PDB file of C-alpha atoms in Angstrom:
ATOM      1  CA  MET A   1      89.857 122.180 124.296  1.00 66.00           C
ATOM      2  CA  ASP A   2      93.684 121.984 125.166  1.00 74.00           C
ATOM      3  CA  ALA A   3      96.304 119.033 124.066  1.00 72.00           C
ATOM      4  CA  ARG A   4      95.897 117.506 127.626  1.00 77.00           C
ATOM      5  CA  ALA A   5      92.036 117.089 127.723  1.00 80.00           C
ATOM      6  CA  PHE A   6      92.018 116.162 124.146  1.00 80.00           C
ATOM      7  CA  THR A   7      94.815 113.493 125.002  1.00 79.00           C
ATOM      8  CA  LYS A   8      92.649 112.279 127.938  1.00 84.00           C
ATOM      9  CA  LEU A   9      89.717 111.868 125.953  1.00 84.00           C
ATOM     10  CA  LEU A  10      92.003 109.600 123.401  1.00 82.00           C
ATOM     11  CA  VAL A  11      93.172 107.568 126.378  1.00 84.00           C
ATOM     12  CA  LYS A  12      89.726 106.909 127.698  1.00 86.00           C
ATOM     13  CA  ILE A  13      88.643 106.054 124.121  1.00 85.00           C
ATOM     14  CA  ALA A  14      91.830 103.770 123.752  1.00 83.00           C
ATOM     15  CA  GLY A  15      90.974 102.057 126.973  1.00 85.00           C
ATOM     16  CA  LEU A  16      87.189 101.387 125.895  1.00 86.00           C
ATOM     17  CA  PHE A  17      88.377 100.079 122.874  1.00 84.00           C
ATOM     18  CA  ALA A  18      91.235  97.734 124.920  1.00 82.00           C
ATOM     19  CA  LEU A  19      88.243  96.917 127.174  1.00 86.00           C
ATOM     20  CA  PHE A  20      86.055  95.594 124.317  1.00 85.00           C
ATOM     21  CA  TYR A  21      88.962  93.708 122.514  1.00 81.00           C
ATOM     22  CA  ALA A  22      90.151  91.909 125.716  1.00 81.00           C
ATOM     23  CA  ILE A  23      86.594  90.851 126.295  1.00 85.00           C
ATOM     24  CA  THR A  24      86.568  89.523 122.676  1.00 83.00           C
ATOM     25  CA  LEU A  25      89.663  87.722 123.002  1.00 78.00           C
ATOM     26  CA  VAL A  26      88.361  85.600 126.211  1.00 81.00           C
ATOM     27  CA  PRO A  27      86.991  82.830 123.979  1.00 82.00           C
ATOM     28  CA  SER A  28      89.961  82.281 121.798  1.00 77.00           C
ATOM     29  CA  TYR A  29      92.251  81.931 125.058  1.00 75.00           C
ATOM     30  CA  LEU A  30      89.810  79.606 126.644  1.00 77.00           C
ATOM     31  CA  ALA A  31      89.707  77.555 123.432  1.00 76.00           C
ATOM     32  CA  VAL A  32      93.342  76.312 124.498  1.00 72.00           C
ATOM     33  CA  VAL A  33      92.029  74.787 127.927  1.00 76.00           C
ATOM     34  CA  PRO A  34      90.726  71.572 126.440  1.00 77.00           C
ATOM     35  CA  ALA A  35      94.094  70.671 124.737  1.00 72.00           C
ATOM     36  CA  LEU A  36      95.985  71.765 128.068  1.00 71.00           C
ATOM     37  CA  ILE A  37      93.749  69.477 129.984  1.00 75.00           C
ATOM     38  CA  LYS A  38      94.116  66.456 127.574  1.00 73.00           C
ATOM     39  CA  GLU A  39      97.771  66.655 127.452  1.00 68.00           C
ATOM     40  CA  SER A  40      98.229  67.281 131.352  1.00 72.00           C
ATOM     41  CA  ALA A  41     100.095  70.201 130.811  1.00 71.00           C
ATOM     42  CA  PRO A  42     101.591  71.767 134.043  1.00 73.00           C
ATOM     43  CA  TRP A  43      99.962  74.483 135.836  1.00 70.00           C
ATOM     44  CA  TRP A  44     102.273  77.252 134.761  1.00 74.00           C
ATOM     45  CA  THR A  45     100.821  76.528 131.219  1.00 72.00           C
ATOM     46  CA  TYR A  46      97.418  77.440 132.207  1.00 73.00           C
ATOM     47  CA  LEU A  47      98.770  80.539 133.910  1.00 73.00           C
ATOM     48  CA  ALA A  48     101.080  81.681 131.151  1.00 72.00           C
ATOM     49  CA  GLY A  49      98.764  80.763 128.013  1.00 72.00           C
ATOM     50  CA  VAL A  50      95.217  81.697 129.353  1.00 76.00           C
ATOM     51  CA  VAL A  51      95.034  83.224 132.706  1.00 79.00           C
ATOM     52  CA  ALA A  52      97.651  85.974 132.320  1.00 79.00           C
ATOM     53  CA  PRO A  53      97.297  87.238 128.749  1.00 79.00           C
ATOM     54  CA  ILE A  54      93.546  87.917 129.770  1.00 82.00           C
ATOM     55  CA  ILE A  55      94.221  89.547 133.213  1.00 85.00           C
ATOM     56  CA  PHE A  56      97.133  91.500 131.671  1.00 82.00           C
ATOM     57  CA  PHE A  57      95.095  92.725 128.706  1.00 82.00           C
ATOM     58  CA  LEU A  58      91.991  93.673 130.945  1.00 87.00           C
ATOM     59  CA  GLY A  59      94.323  95.465 133.623  1.00 88.00           C
ATOM     60  CA  VAL A  60      95.783  97.595 130.698  1.00 85.00           C
ATOM     61  CA  ALA A  61      92.372  98.730 129.435  1.00 87.00           C
ATOM     62  CA  LEU A  62      91.183  99.391 132.921  1.00 90.00           C
ATOM     63  CA  ALA A  63      94.247 101.544 133.667  1.00 89.00           C
ATOM     64  CA  LEU A  64      93.507 103.604 130.424  1.00 87.00           C
ATOM     65  CA  LEU A  65      89.909 103.958 131.467  1.00 87.00           C
ATOM     66  CA  LEU A  66      90.599 104.776 134.855  1.00 90.00           C
ATOM     67  CA  LEU A  67      93.927 106.777 134.951  1.00 88.00           C
ATOM     68  CA  PRO A  68      93.875 108.923 131.885  1.00 86.00           C
ATOM     69  CA  GLY A  69      95.199 111.789 133.636  1.00 86.00           C
ATOM     70  CA  THR A  70      98.108 109.966 134.855  1.00 86.00           C
ATOM     71  CA  ILE A  71      98.964 108.458 131.464  1.00 81.00           C
ATOM     72  CA  THR A  72      98.683 111.846 129.630  1.00 80.00           C
ATOM     73  CA  ASN A  73     101.301 113.472 131.876  1.00 80.00           C
ATOM     74  CA  ALA A  74     103.574 110.744 131.267  1.00 76.00           C
ATOM     75  CA  VAL A  75     103.073 110.971 127.400  1.00 70.00           C
ATOM     76  CA  ILE A  76     103.055 114.604 127.235  1.00 70.00           C
ATOM     77  CA  ARG A  77     106.221 115.973 128.372  1.00 64.00           C
ATOM     78  CA  GLY A  78     107.346 119.358 128.869  1.00 56.00           C
ATOM     79  CA  GLY A  79     105.746 122.764 128.370  1.00 50.00           C
ATOM     80  CA  GLY A  80     102.573 123.387 130.985  1.00 51.00           C
ATOM     81  CA  GLY A  81     102.385 127.092 130.506  1.00 49.00           C
ATOM     82  CA  ALA A  82      99.086 128.416 130.171  1.00 47.00           C
ATOM     83  CA  ALA A  83      99.877 130.052 126.887  1.00 43.00           C
ATOM     84  CA  GLU A  84     101.316 127.096 125.473  1.00 50.00           C
ATOM     85  CA  ASN A  85      98.215 124.767 126.572  1.00 49.00           C
ATOM     86  CA  SER A  86      95.551 127.347 125.635  1.00 44.00           C
ATOM     87  CA  SER A  87      95.019 125.853 122.122  1.00 49.00           C
ATOM     88  CA  LEU A  88      95.035 122.387 120.805  1.00 56.00           C
ATOM     89  CA  ASP A  89      98.679 121.585 119.812  1.00 69.00           C
ATOM     90  CA  MET A  90      98.532 118.986 117.069  1.00 73.00           C
ATOM     91  CA  ALA A  91     102.148 117.950 117.431  1.00 74.00           C
ATOM     92  CA  ARG A  92     101.496 117.154 120.963  1.00 76.00           C
ATOM     93  CA  VAL A  93      98.409 115.434 120.117  1.00 77.00           C
ATOM     94  CA  GLU A  94     100.182 113.372 117.475  1.00 80.00           C
ATOM     95  CA  GLU A  95     102.919 112.437 120.019  1.00 80.00           C
ATOM     96  CA  ALA A  96     100.460 111.053 122.451  1.00 79.00           C
ATOM     97  CA  ALA A  97      98.684 109.158 119.628  1.00 81.00           C
ATOM     98  CA  VAL A  98     101.786 107.223 118.472  1.00 84.00           C
ATOM     99  CA  ALA A  99     102.735 106.773 122.146  1.00 83.00           C
ATOM    100  CA  LEU A 100      99.216 105.286 122.547  1.00 82.00           C
ATOM    101  CA  LEU A 101      99.700 102.994 119.697  1.00 85.00           C
ATOM    102  CA  ALA A 102     102.978 102.063 120.902  1.00 87.00           C
ATOM    103  CA  ILE A 103     101.414 101.019 124.540  1.00 84.00           C
ATOM    104  CA  TYR A 104      98.721  99.071 122.662  1.00 83.00           C
ATOM    105  CA  LEU A 105     101.186  97.259 120.484  1.00 87.00           C
ATOM    106  CA  PHE A 106     103.450  96.528 123.606  1.00 89.00           C
ATOM    107  CA  PHE A 107     100.478  95.092 125.654  1.00 84.00           C
ATOM    108  CA  ARG A 108      99.159  93.093 122.580  1.00 85.00           C
ATOM    109  CA  GLY A 109     102.572  91.615 122.163  1.00 89.00           C
ATOM    110  CA  VAL A 110     103.146  90.549 125.886  1.00 86.00           C
ATOM    111  CA  SER A 111      99.309  88.957 125.455  1.00 82.00           C
ATOM    112  CA  ASP A 112     100.445  87.108 122.398  1.00 85.00           C
ATOM    113  CA  ALA A 113     103.438  86.028 123.622  1.00 87.00           C
ATOM    114  CA  GLY A 114     101.654  84.274 126.465  1.00 82.00           C
ATOM    115  CA  TYR A 115      99.506  82.552 123.873  1.00 81.00           C
ATOM    116  CA  TRP A 116     102.543  81.389 121.878  1.00 85.00           C
ATOM    117  CA  ILE A 117     104.114  79.923 125.164  1.00 82.00           C
ATOM    118  CA  ALA A 118     100.905  77.945 125.835  1.00 78.00           C
ATOM    119  CA  ARG A 119     100.349  77.067 122.377  1.00 79.00           C
ATOM    120  CA  LEU A 120     104.086  75.794 121.704  1.00 81.00           C
ATOM    121  CA  LYS A 121     103.900  73.898 125.046  1.00 78.00           C
ATOM    122  CA  VAL A 122     100.685  71.900 123.974  1.00 75.00           C
ATOM    123  CA  TYR A 123     102.442  71.384 120.682  1.00 76.00           C
ATOM    124  CA  TYR A 124     105.540  69.554 122.221  1.00 76.00           C
ATOM    125  CA  LEU A 125     103.446  67.720 124.566  1.00 74.00           C
ATOM    126  CA  MET A 126     101.317  66.331 121.878  1.00 71.00           C
ATOM    127  CA  VAL A 127     104.538  65.516 119.658  1.00 70.00           C
ATOM    128  CA  ASP A 128     106.523  63.995 122.418  1.00 68.00           C
ATOM    129  CA  SER A 129     103.319  61.805 123.641  1.00 66.00           C
ATOM    130  CA  ARG A 130     102.697  60.644 120.037  1.00 64.00           C
ATOM    131  CA  SER A 131     106.117  59.869 118.600  1.00 61.00           C
ATOM    132  CA  LEU A 132     104.423  57.745 115.651  1.00 59.00           C
ATOM    133  CA  LEU A 133     105.121  60.307 112.908  1.00 61.00           C
ATOM    134  CA  PRO A 134     108.124  62.568 112.898  1.00 66.00           C
ATOM    135  CA  ALA A 135     107.033  66.290 113.412  1.00 65.00           C
ATOM    136  CA  PRO A 136     109.004  69.438 112.704  1.00 69.00           C
ATOM    137  CA  ALA A 137     110.115  71.163 115.571  1.00 72.00           C
ATOM    138  CA  LEU A 138     108.160  74.248 114.794  1.00 75.00           C
ATOM    139  CA  MET A 139     105.525  74.686 112.360  1.00 77.00           C
ATOM    140  CA  PRO A 140     105.744  77.570 109.572  1.00 79.00           C
ATOM    141  CA  GLY A 141     102.655  79.156 110.854  1.00 82.00           C
ATOM    142  CA  ASP A 142     103.603  79.052 114.518  1.00 83.00           C
ATOM    143  CA  PHE A 143     107.177  80.512 113.466  1.00 85.00           C
ATOM    144  CA  ALA A 144     105.442  83.489 111.521  1.00 88.00           C
ATOM    145  CA  GLY A 145     103.269  84.127 114.323  1.00 88.00           C
ATOM    146  CA  ILE A 146     106.393  84.467 116.818  1.00 90.00           C
ATOM    147  CA  ALA A 147     108.193  86.416 114.787  1.00 91.00           C
ATOM    148  CA  ALA A 148     105.430  88.788 114.244  1.00 91.00           C
ATOM    149  CA  THR A 149     104.817  89.120 117.844  1.00 91.00           C
ATOM    150  CA  GLY A 150     108.503  89.948 118.434  1.00 92.00           C
ATOM    151  CA  LEU A 151     108.498  92.538 115.492  1.00 93.00           C
ATOM    152  CA  GLN A 152     105.405  93.906 117.146  1.00 91.00           C
ATOM    153  CA  LEU A 153     107.289  94.189 120.346  1.00 92.00           C
ATOM    154  CA  ILE A 154     109.990  95.973 118.967  1.00 93.00           C
ATOM    155  CA  LEU A 155     107.969  98.324 116.897  1.00 91.00           C
ATOM    156  CA  ALA A 156     105.914  99.100 119.993  1.00 90.00           C
ATOM    157  CA  ILE A 157     109.396 100.107 121.939  1.00 91.00           C
ATOM    158  CA  VAL A 158     110.556 102.183 119.007  1.00 89.00           C
ATOM    159  CA  LEU A 159     107.237 104.016 118.531  1.00 87.00           C
ATOM    160  CA  PHE A 160     107.151 104.769 122.526  1.00 85.00           C
ATOM    161  CA  PHE A 161     110.500 106.050 122.671  1.00 87.00           C
ATOM    162  CA  GLY A 162     110.943 107.836 119.310  1.00 84.00           C
ATOM    163  CA  ALA A 163     107.302 109.220 119.497  1.00 79.00           C
ATOM    164  CA  ARG A 164     108.556 112.885 119.494  1.00 79.00           C
ATOM    165  CA  GLY A 165     111.231 112.287 117.054  1.00 83.00           C
ATOM    166  CA  LEU A 166     108.917 110.731 114.430  1.00 82.00           C
ATOM    167  CA  VAL A 167     106.425 113.535 114.738  1.00 78.00           C
ATOM    168  CA  GLY A 168     108.969 116.198 114.294  1.00 80.00           C
ATOM    169  CA  LEU A 169     110.433 114.029 111.332  1.00 81.00           C
ATOM    170  CA  LYS A 170     107.124 114.067 109.848  1.00 78.00           C
ATOM    171  CA  ASN A 171     106.553 117.561 110.198  1.00 77.00           C
ATOM    172  CA  ARG A 172     110.098 118.335 108.818  1.00 80.00           C
ATOM    173  CA  LEU A 173     109.433 116.432 105.839  1.00 81.00           C
ATOM    174  CA  ARG A 174     106.115 118.035 105.136  1.00 78.00           C
ATOM    175  CA  GLY A 175     107.427 121.582 105.562  1.00 76.00           C
ATOM    176  CA  ARG A 176     105.995 122.347 108.740  1.00 66.00           C
ATOM    177  CA  GLN A 177     107.450 123.568 111.984  1.00 57.00           C
TER     178      GLN A 177
END
């Protein structure tokens, strides 16, 4: 099995995992809907906080399942000679695995960002409509979640564009070429 065939298999497995994960996320996103209805939230809040993240994550999962060859060709760059691809090149597989992790983190971060937009919109609607007690501008747990989502997006970008360098650095540190 060559590196491209193995990477295609990894992409398909990642797509299957993402599809099951997206399906299990649906109830948590739909749980926001009653609060949005109660607070008479604008239409874009439903779209950004409920519909878009679900469709986005399902779309990525289906793309991973249905287009593994295209994704593999984009992730594994260079080479292509028969002698080079005749055996499993673990450095290329590691690069592909790091890039797939980055893709997952990126799309999970984008999905989480949609969730945080909807959650904050509902929170601010509730604070504005019930001004009996002063409320903080942002709850500590919400701030932590937003910061974690931002860090997840940054890490995804760094991992995706630095996959080859990270694998090379790891191999140099371990004494392998």
